[in-house]
Amino acid sequence: MELQCTGIANGGDAVSRAEDGRVVFVRRGLPGERVSVRFTHQARDFARAVVTHVIQASAMRQEPTCPHVASGCGGCGWQHVAFSAQHELKRAIVVEALERIGKLVGVDARVTNGPLLGGYGYRTTVRALVENGRVGFRSEQSNDAVEVDSCEVTDPVLEYTLMHSNFGPAREVTVRRGTVTGEVMVIVDPSPDGVRVVTGHSVASLRVVGVAELADDDQPFFHEMIRGHRFRISAGAFFQTRHDGTELLVQLVDDALRSFEAPPDVLADLYGGVGLFAVTLGGRFADVVSVEREGCSSRDAAVNLATFDNSRAVASDVADFDLSSYTRGRSTLVVADPARAGLGRIAVERIVACEPRGIVLVSCDAASLGRDAALLAAAGYELRSSVVVDMFPHTPHVEVVSCFDPPL
């Protein structure tokens, strides 16, 4: 069947309509293209398809630069999109989600692109499958391994380690690196027995651990530096996967916090992870609290905040934390950086109960941003701006920093 693609959806598929009126999400399609497709899923009110032939190509289309795409590697789902066009497409995804899911109007002028980050050699955390001692990445739409001998988006030190090491009988391996500290950690599933790791570069330290060690409260860790602050990051703790992008996120959140006209009494850093925003931005506040439910991340936050007299780390789900009792009516600004599912109703209720003078929401999924924006709007908080950060070039993943103003 031939289809005309008219838009772009969250997840990176183009949007079209079948002759019967159903919405069709077209994998590997781009807005403005006419394509032949093969249907992969059909439901009563929508369908999914994949491009088999491009009849009329978009100016945004390019030949994939990575040689492993032809072998089926699914690591970078937007290899067919020119790098110069990806940022604007992601902005379009965010606008569409805020309008369709968030039911907001006049959104386009409030959504802007942040500074452009480099598109290659950026990933400082990479997970790979292992077969016969060699690494591979999952193929598109399956868990099968595609053997690779290079990866253009991986940090060069980690790329060399992945491609030249022998991981023996392992099933999976995760490599992590502190860009500034030079520390490298290799996490092997199930164990490092029979594994020979080769770095090929001068590294400050190399630690090879098995996944069993991640079950302990006292996990192995490495360090990274952000804005001159040293962070302990446990093997199982989340941390952004590129150093320049993390620095940019901190700057955007800092700019957003400073844009609110509020005395700097309390900063609530929700879903705080290892304390990124609390550590880097908490110095000008009288009181800082970082709330994180994941055990290893929360323990890291306690260590990273230990030298700050005005700060504390709380091990709790945001939905279970009584923020309004903690703030006790003091002027409060909130930073929230939830996982892909977003804040949700209960967390929004917890946040608005303390009547914050401003909310900065860091979203890693456009659909959850749309849902959260709708919940915040219902509580009287108005979206002032959203800045799209292209943290993951050559993929449809988005990162968005949004400011919400309180009710008048």
JSON list of N, CA, C and O in Angstrom, two decimals, residues 33-72:
[
{"chain": "A", "resi": 33, "resn": "GLU", "atom": "N", "xyz": [6.74, 12.58, 2.98]},
{"chain": "A", "resi": 33, "resn": "GLU", "atom": "CA", "xyz": [7.12, 11.50, 2.06]},
{"chain": "A", "resi": 33, "resn": "GLU", "atom": "C", "xyz": [5.90, 10.71, 1.58]},
{"chain": "A", "resi": 33, "resn": "GLU", "atom": "O", "xyz": [4.91, 10.55, 2.32]},
{"chain": "A", "resi": 34, "resn": "ARG", "atom": "N", "xyz": [6.02, 10.20, 0.37]},
{"chain": "A", "resi": 34, "resn": "ARG", "atom": "CA", "xyz": [5.08, 9.19, -0.11]},
{"chain": "A", "resi": 34, "resn": "ARG", "atom": "C", "xyz": [5.84, 7.88, -0.15]},
{"chain": "A", "resi": 34, "resn": "ARG", "atom": "O", "xyz": [6.94, 7.80, -0.74]},
{"chain": "A", "resi": 35, "resn": "VAL", "atom": "N", "xyz": [5.28, 6.85, 0.49]},
{"chain": "A", "resi": 35, "resn": "VAL", "atom": "CA", "xyz": [6.02, 5.60, 0.67]},
{"chain": "A", "resi": 35, "resn": "VAL", "atom": "C", "xyz": [5.13, 4.39, 0.43]},
{"chain": "A", "resi": 35, "resn": "VAL", "atom": "O", "xyz": [3.91, 4.46, 0.58]},
{"chain": "A", "resi": 36, "resn": "SER", "atom": "N", "xyz": [5.76, 3.31, 0.05]},
{"chain": "A", "resi": 36, "resn": "SER", "atom": "CA", "xyz": [5.11, 2.00, 0.06]},
{"chain": "A", "resi": 36, "resn": "SER", "atom": "C", "xyz": [5.41, 1.35, 1.40]},
{"chain": "A", "resi": 36, "resn": "SER", "atom": "O", "xyz": [6.54, 1.47, 1.91]},
{"chain": "A", "resi": 37, "resn": "VAL", "atom": "N", "xyz": [4.42, 0.66, 1.97]},
{"chain": "A", "resi": 37, "resn": "VAL", "atom": "CA", "xyz": [4.60, 0.12, 3.31]},
{"chain": "A", "resi": 37, "resn": "VAL", "atom": "C", "xyz": [4.12, -1.33, 3.39]},
{"chain": "A", "resi": 37, "resn": "VAL", "atom": "O", "xyz": [3.36, -1.80, 2.55]},
{"chain": "A", "resi": 38, "resn": "ARG", "atom": "N", "xyz": [4.61, -1.99, 4.44]},
{"chain": "A", "resi": 38, "resn": "ARG", "atom": "CA", "xyz": [4.11, -3.31, 4.83]},
{"chain": "A", "resi": 38, "resn": "ARG", "atom": "C", "xyz": [3.54, -3.17, 6.23]},
{"chain": "A", "resi": 38, "resn": "ARG", "atom": "O", "xyz": [4.20, -2.68, 7.14]},
{"chain": "A", "resi": 39, "resn": "PHE", "atom": "N", "xyz": [2.28, -3.60, 6.42]},
{"chain": "A", "resi": 39, "resn": "PHE", "atom": "CA", "xyz": [1.66, -3.47, 7.74]},
{"chain": "A", "resi": 39, "resn": "PHE", "atom": "C", "xyz": [2.22, -4.53, 8.68]},
{"chain": "A", "resi": 39, "resn": "PHE", "atom": "O", "xyz": [2.38, -5.70, 8.33]},
{"chain": "A", "resi": 40, "resn": "THR", "atom": "N", "xyz": [2.52, -4.07, 9.91]},
{"chain": "A", "resi": 40, "resn": "THR", "atom": "CA", "xyz": [3.05, -4.98, 10.93]},
{"chain": "A", "resi": 40, "resn": "THR", "atom": "C", "xyz": [2.07, -5.20, 12.07]},
{"chain": "A", "resi": 40, "resn": "THR", "atom": "O", "xyz": [2.23, -6.14, 12.85]},
{"chain": "A", "resi": 41, "resn": "HIS", "atom": "N", "xyz": [1.07, -4.33, 12.18]},
{"chain": "A", "resi": 41, "resn": "HIS", "atom": "CA", "xyz": [0.05, -4.46, 13.22]},
{"chain": "A", "resi": 41, "resn": "HIS", "atom": "C", "xyz": [-1.18, -3.70, 12.77]},
{"chain": "A", "resi": 41, "resn": "HIS", "atom": "O", "xyz": [-1.08, -2.57, 12.29]},
{"chain": "A", "resi": 42, "resn": "GLN", "atom": "N", "xyz": [-2.34, -4.32, 12.98]},
{"chain": "A", "resi": 42, "resn": "GLN", "atom": "CA", "xyz": [-3.58, -3.65, 12.61]},
{"chain": "A", "resi": 42, "resn": "GLN", "atom": "C", "xyz": [-4.59, -3.78, 13.74]},
{"chain": "A", "resi": 42, "resn": "GLN", "atom": "O", "xyz": [-4.82, -4.87, 14.26]},
{"chain": "A", "resi": 43, "resn": "ALA", "atom": "N", "xyz": [-5.16, -2.66, 14.12]},
{"chain": "A", "resi": 43, "resn": "ALA", "atom": "CA", "xyz": [-6.22, -2.61, 15.12]},
{"chain": "A", "resi": 43, "resn": "ALA", "atom": "C", "xyz": [-7.41, -1.87, 14.54]},
{"chain": "A", "resi": 43, "resn": "ALA", "atom": "O", "xyz": [-7.36, -1.37, 13.41]},
{"chain": "A", "resi": 44, "resn": "ARG", "atom": "N", "xyz": [-8.47, -1.78, 15.33]},
{"chain": "A", "resi": 44, "resn": "ARG", "atom": "CA", "xyz": [-9.70, -1.19, 14.80]},
{"chain": "A", "resi": 44, "resn": "ARG", "atom": "C", "xyz": [-9.52, 0.28, 14.45]},
{"chain": "A", "resi": 44, "resn": "ARG", "atom": "O", "xyz": [-10.05, 0.75, 13.44]},
{"chain": "A", "resi": 45, "resn": "ASP", "atom": "N", "xyz": [-8.76, 1.03, 15.28]},
{"chain": "A", "resi": 45, "resn": "ASP", "atom": "CA", "xyz": [-8.67, 2.46, 15.07]},
{"chain": "A", "resi": 45, "resn": "ASP", "atom": "C", "xyz": [-7.28, 2.97, 14.67]},
{"chain": "A", "resi": 45, "resn": "ASP", "atom": "O", "xyz": [-7.09, 4.17, 14.47]},
{"chain": "A", "resi": 46, "resn": "PHE", "atom": "N", "xyz": [-6.29, 2.07, 14.58]},
{"chain": "A", "resi": 46, "resn": "PHE", "atom": "CA", "xyz": [-4.96, 2.49, 14.13]},
{"chain": "A", "resi": 46, "resn": "PHE", "atom": "C", "xyz": [-4.22, 1.28, 13.58]},
{"chain": "A", "resi": 46, "resn": "PHE", "atom": "O", "xyz": [-4.65, 0.13, 13.74]},
{"chain": "A", "resi": 47, "resn": "ALA", "atom": "N", "xyz": [-3.09, 1.57, 12.94]},
{"chain": "A", "resi": 47, "resn": "ALA", "atom": "CA", "xyz": [-2.26, 0.49, 12.40]},
{"chain": "A", "resi": 47, "resn": "ALA", "atom": "C", "xyz": [-0.81, 0.92, 12.46]},
{"chain": "A", "resi": 47, "resn": "ALA", "atom": "O", "xyz": [-0.49, 2.11, 12.60]},
{"chain": "A", "resi": 48, "resn": "ARG", "atom": "N", "xyz": [0.07, -0.06, 12.37]},
{"chain": "A", "resi": 48, "resn": "ARG", "atom": "CA", "xyz": [1.51, 0.20, 12.30]},
{"chain": "A", "resi": 48, "resn": "ARG", "atom": "C", "xyz": [2.06, -0.43, 11.03]},
{"chain": "A", "resi": 48, "resn": "ARG", "atom": "O", "xyz": [1.61, -1.51, 10.62]},
{"chain": "A", "resi": 49, "resn": "ALA", "atom": "N", "xyz": [3.03, 0.26, 10.43]},
{"chain": "A", "resi": 49, "resn": "ALA", "atom": "CA", "xyz": [3.59, -0.23, 9.17]},
{"chain": "A", "resi": 49, "resn": "ALA", "atom": "C", "xyz": [5.06, 0.15, 9.13]},
{"chain": "A", "resi": 49, "resn": "ALA", "atom": "O", "xyz": [5.55, 0.96, 9.92]},
{"chain": "A", "resi": 50, "resn": "VAL", "atom": "N", "xyz": [5.78, -0.45, 8.19]},
{"chain": "A", "resi": 50, "resn": "VAL", "atom": "CA", "xyz": [7.18, -0.14, 7.98]},
{"chain": "A", "resi": 50, "resn": "VAL", "atom": "C", "xyz": [7.39, 0.16, 6.50]},
{"chain": "A", "resi": 50, "resn": "VAL", "atom": "O", "xyz": [6.75, -0.46, 5.63]},
{"chain": "A", "resi": 51, "resn": "VAL", "atom": "N", "xyz": [8.25, 1.12, 6.20]},
{"chain": "A", "resi": 51, "resn": "VAL", "atom": "CA", "xyz": [8.52, 1.51, 4.82]},
{"chain": "A", "resi": 51, "resn": "VAL", "atom": "C", "xyz": [9.25, 0.38, 4.09]},
{"chain": "A", "resi": 51, "resn": "VAL", "atom": "O", "xyz": [10.24, -0.17, 4.59]},
{"chain": "A", "resi": 52, "resn": "THR", "atom": "N", "xyz": [8.75, 0.05, 2.93]},
{"chain": "A", "resi": 52, "resn": "THR", "atom": "CA", "xyz": [9.44, -0.91, 2.06]},
{"chain": "A", "resi": 52, "resn": "THR", "atom": "C", "xyz": [10.09, -0.22, 0.87]},
{"chain": "A", "resi": 52, "resn": "THR", "atom": "O", "xyz": [11.05, -0.72, 0.30]},
{"chain": "A", "resi": 53, "resn": "HIS", "atom": "N", "xyz": [9.54, 0.93, 0.49]},
{"chain": "A", "resi": 53, "resn": "HIS", "atom": "CA", "xyz": [10.09, 1.68, -0.65]},
{"chain": "A", "resi": 53, "resn": "HIS", "atom": "C", "xyz": [9.70, 3.14, -0.52]},
{"chain": "A", "resi": 53, "resn": "HIS", "atom": "O", "xyz": [8.54, 3.46, -0.20]},
{"chain": "A", "resi": 54, "resn": "VAL", "atom": "N", "xyz": [10.64, 4.02, -0.73]},
{"chain": "A", "resi": 54, "resn": "VAL", "atom": "CA", "xyz": [10.37, 5.45, -0.69]},
{"chain": "A", "resi": 54, "resn": "VAL", "atom": "C", "xyz": [10.07, 5.93, -2.11]},
{"chain": "A", "resi": 54, "resn": "VAL", "atom": "O", "xyz": [10.94, 5.88, -2.99]},
{"chain": "A", "resi": 55, "resn": "ILE", "atom": "N", "xyz": [8.85, 6.38, -2.32]},
{"chain": "A", "resi": 55, "resn": "ILE", "atom": "CA", "xyz": [8.43, 6.85, -3.64]},
{"chain": "A", "resi": 55, "resn": "ILE", "atom": "C", "xyz": [8.84, 8.30, -3.85]},
{"chain": "A", "resi": 55, "resn": "ILE", "atom": "O", "xyz": [9.42, 8.67, -4.88]},
{"chain": "A", "resi": 56, "resn": "GLN", "atom": "N", "xyz": [8.55, 9.13, -2.86]},
{"chain": "A", "resi": 56, "resn": "GLN", "atom": "CA", "xyz": [8.93, 10.55, -2.89]},
{"chain": "A", "resi": 56, "resn": "GLN", "atom": "C", "xyz": [9.61, 10.87, -1.57]},
{"chain": "A", "resi": 56, "resn": "GLN", "atom": "O", "xyz": [8.96, 10.90, -0.53]},
{"chain": "A", "resi": 57, "resn": "ALA", "atom": "N", "xyz": [10.91, 11.10, -1.60]},
{"chain": "A", "resi": 57, "resn": "ALA", "atom": "CA", "xyz": [11.69, 11.25, -0.38]},
{"chain": "A", "resi": 57, "resn": "ALA", "atom": "C", "xyz": [11.63, 12.67, 0.17]},
{"chain": "A", "resi": 57, "resn": "ALA", "atom": "O", "xyz": [11.53, 13.65, -0.57]},
{"chain": "A", "resi": 58, "resn": "SER", "atom": "N", "xyz": [11.71, 12.77, 1.50]},
{"chain": "A", "resi": 58, "resn": "SER", "atom": "CA", "xyz": [11.85, 14.06, 2.16]},
{"chain": "A", "resi": 58, "resn": "SER", "atom": "C", "xyz": [13.29, 14.56, 2.02]},
{"chain": "A", "resi": 58, "resn": "SER", "atom": "O", "xyz": [14.23, 13.77, 1.94]},
{"chain": "A", "resi": 59, "resn": "ALA", "atom": "N", "xyz": [13.44, 15.88, 2.05]},
{"chain": "A", "resi": 59, "resn": "ALA", "atom": "CA", "xyz": [14.79, 16.46, 2.05]},
{"chain": "A", "resi": 59, "resn": "ALA", "atom": "C", "xyz": [15.54, 16.11, 3.33]},
{"chain": "A", "resi": 59, "resn": "ALA", "atom": "O", "xyz": [16.76, 16.24, 3.39]},
{"chain": "A", "resi": 60, "resn": "MET", "atom": "N", "xyz": [14.82, 15.65, 4.35]},
{"chain": "A", "resi": 60, "resn": "MET", "atom": "CA", "xyz": [15.45, 15.25, 5.60]},
{"chain": "A", "resi": 60, "resn": "MET", "atom": "C", "xyz": [16.07, 13.86, 5.54]},
{"chain": "A", "resi": 60, "resn": "MET", "atom": "O", "xyz": [16.83, 13.48, 6.43]},
{"chain": "A", "resi": 61, "resn": "ARG", "atom": "N", "xyz": [15.74, 13.08, 4.52]},
{"chain": "A", "resi": 61, "resn": "ARG", "atom": "CA", "xyz": [16.21, 11.70, 4.45]},
{"chain": "A", "resi": 61, "resn": "ARG", "atom": "C", "xyz": [17.66, 11.63, 4.00]},
{"chain": "A", "resi": 61, "resn": "ARG", "atom": "O", "xyz": [18.10, 12.40, 3.15]},
{"chain": "A", "resi": 62, "resn": "GLN", "atom": "N", "xyz": [18.40, 10.70, 4.60]},
{"chain": "A", "resi": 62, "resn": "GLN", "atom": "CA", "xyz": [19.79, 10.44, 4.21]},
{"chain": "A", "resi": 62, "resn": "GLN", "atom": "C", "xyz": [20.03, 8.93, 4.20]},
{"chain": "A", "resi": 62, "resn": "GLN", "atom": "O", "xyz": [19.26, 8.15, 4.77]},
{"chain": "A", "resi": 63, "resn": "GLU", "atom": "N", "xyz": [21.11, 8.54, 3.57]},
{"chain": "A", "resi": 63, "resn": "GLU", "atom": "CA", "xyz": [21.57, 7.16, 3.68]},
{"chain": "A", "resi": 63, "resn": "GLU", "atom": "C", "xyz": [22.22, 6.99, 5.05]},
{"chain": "A", "resi": 63, "resn": "GLU", "atom": "O", "xyz": [23.00, 7.86, 5.48]},
{"chain": "A", "resi": 64, "resn": "PRO", "atom": "N", "xyz": [21.94, 5.91, 5.77]},
{"chain": "A", "resi": 64, "resn": "PRO", "atom": "CA", "xyz": [22.55, 5.71, 7.09]},
{"chain": "A", "resi": 64, "resn": "PRO", "atom": "C", "xyz": [24.07, 5.77, 7.02]},
{"chain": "A", "resi": 64, "resn": "PRO", "atom": "O", "xyz": [24.68, 5.23, 6.10]},
{"chain": "A", "resi": 65, "resn": "THR", "atom": "N", "xyz": [24.65, 6.47, 7.97]},
{"chain": "A", "resi": 65, "resn": "THR", "atom": "CA", "xyz": [26.12, 6.58, 8.02]},
{"chain": "A", "resi": 65, "resn": "THR", "atom": "C", "xyz": [26.76, 5.39, 8.69]},
{"chain": "A", "resi": 65, "resn": "THR", "atom": "O", "xyz": [27.96, 5.15, 8.51]},
{"chain": "A", "resi": 66, "resn": "CYS", "atom": "N", "xyz": [25.99, 4.65, 9.48]},
{"chain": "A", "resi": 66, "resn": "CYS", "atom": "CA", "xyz": [26.54, 3.49, 10.19]},
{"chain": "A", "resi": 66, "resn": "CYS", "atom": "C", "xyz": [26.42, 2.24, 9.33]},
{"chain": "A", "resi": 66, "resn": "CYS", "atom": "O", "xyz": [25.32, 1.92, 8.84]},
{"chain": "A", "resi": 67, "resn": "PRO", "atom": "N", "xyz": [27.50, 1.49, 9.15]},
{"chain": "A", "resi": 67, "resn": "PRO", "atom": "CA", "xyz": [27.44, 0.30, 8.30]},
{"chain": "A", "resi": 67, "resn": "PRO", "atom": "C", "xyz": [26.62, -0.84, 8.89]},
{"chain": "A", "resi": 67, "resn": "PRO", "atom": "O", "xyz": [26.24, -1.76, 8.17]},
{"chain": "A", "resi": 68, "resn": "HIS", "atom": "N", "xyz": [26.33, -0.79, 10.19]},
{"chain": "A", "resi": 68, "resn": "HIS", "atom": "CA", "xyz": [25.64, -1.89, 10.85]},
{"chain": "A", "resi": 68, "resn": "HIS", "atom": "C", "xyz": [24.12, -1.81, 10.74]},
{"chain": "A", "resi": 68, "resn": "HIS", "atom": "O", "xyz": [23.43, -2.77, 11.09]},
{"chain": "A", "resi": 69, "resn": "VAL", "atom": "N", "xyz": [23.60, -0.68, 10.27]},
{"chain": "A", "resi": 69, "resn": "VAL", "atom": "CA", "xyz": [22.17, -0.56, 10.08]},
{"chain": "A", "resi": 69, "resn": "VAL", "atom": "C", "xyz": [21.68, -1.59, 9.06]},
{"chain": "A", "resi": 69, "resn": "VAL", "atom": "O", "xyz": [20.63, -2.22, 9.24]},
{"chain": "A", "resi": 70, "resn": "ALA", "atom": "N", "xyz": [22.46, -1.78, 8.01]},
{"chain": "A", "resi": 70, "resn": "ALA", "atom": "CA", "xyz": [22.07, -2.76, 6.97]},
{"chain": "A", "resi": 70, "resn": "ALA", "atom": "C", "xyz": [22.00, -4.17, 7.53]},
{"chain": "A", "resi": 70, "resn": "ALA", "atom": "O", "xyz": [21.26, -5.01, 7.00]},
{"chain": "A", "resi": 71, "resn": "SER", "atom": "N", "xyz": [22.75, -4.45, 8.60]},
{"chain": "A", "resi": 71, "resn": "SER", "atom": "CA", "xyz": [22.73, -5.77, 9.23]},
{"chain": "A", "resi": 71, "resn": "SER", "atom": "C", "xyz": [21.59, -5.91, 10.22]},
{"chain": "A", "resi": 71, "resn": "SER", "atom": "O", "xyz": [21.41, -6.99, 10.79]},
{"chain": "A", "resi": 72, "resn": "GLY", "atom": "N", "xyz": [20.86, -4.82, 10.45]},
{"chain": "A", "resi": 72, "resn": "GLY", "atom": "CA", "xyz": [19.70, -4.88, 11.33]},
{"chain": "A", "resi": 72, "resn": "GLY", "atom": "C", "xyz": [19.88, -4.29, 12.70]},
{"chain": "A", "resi": 72, "resn": "GLY", "atom": "O", "xyz": [18.98, -4.39, 13.54]}
]
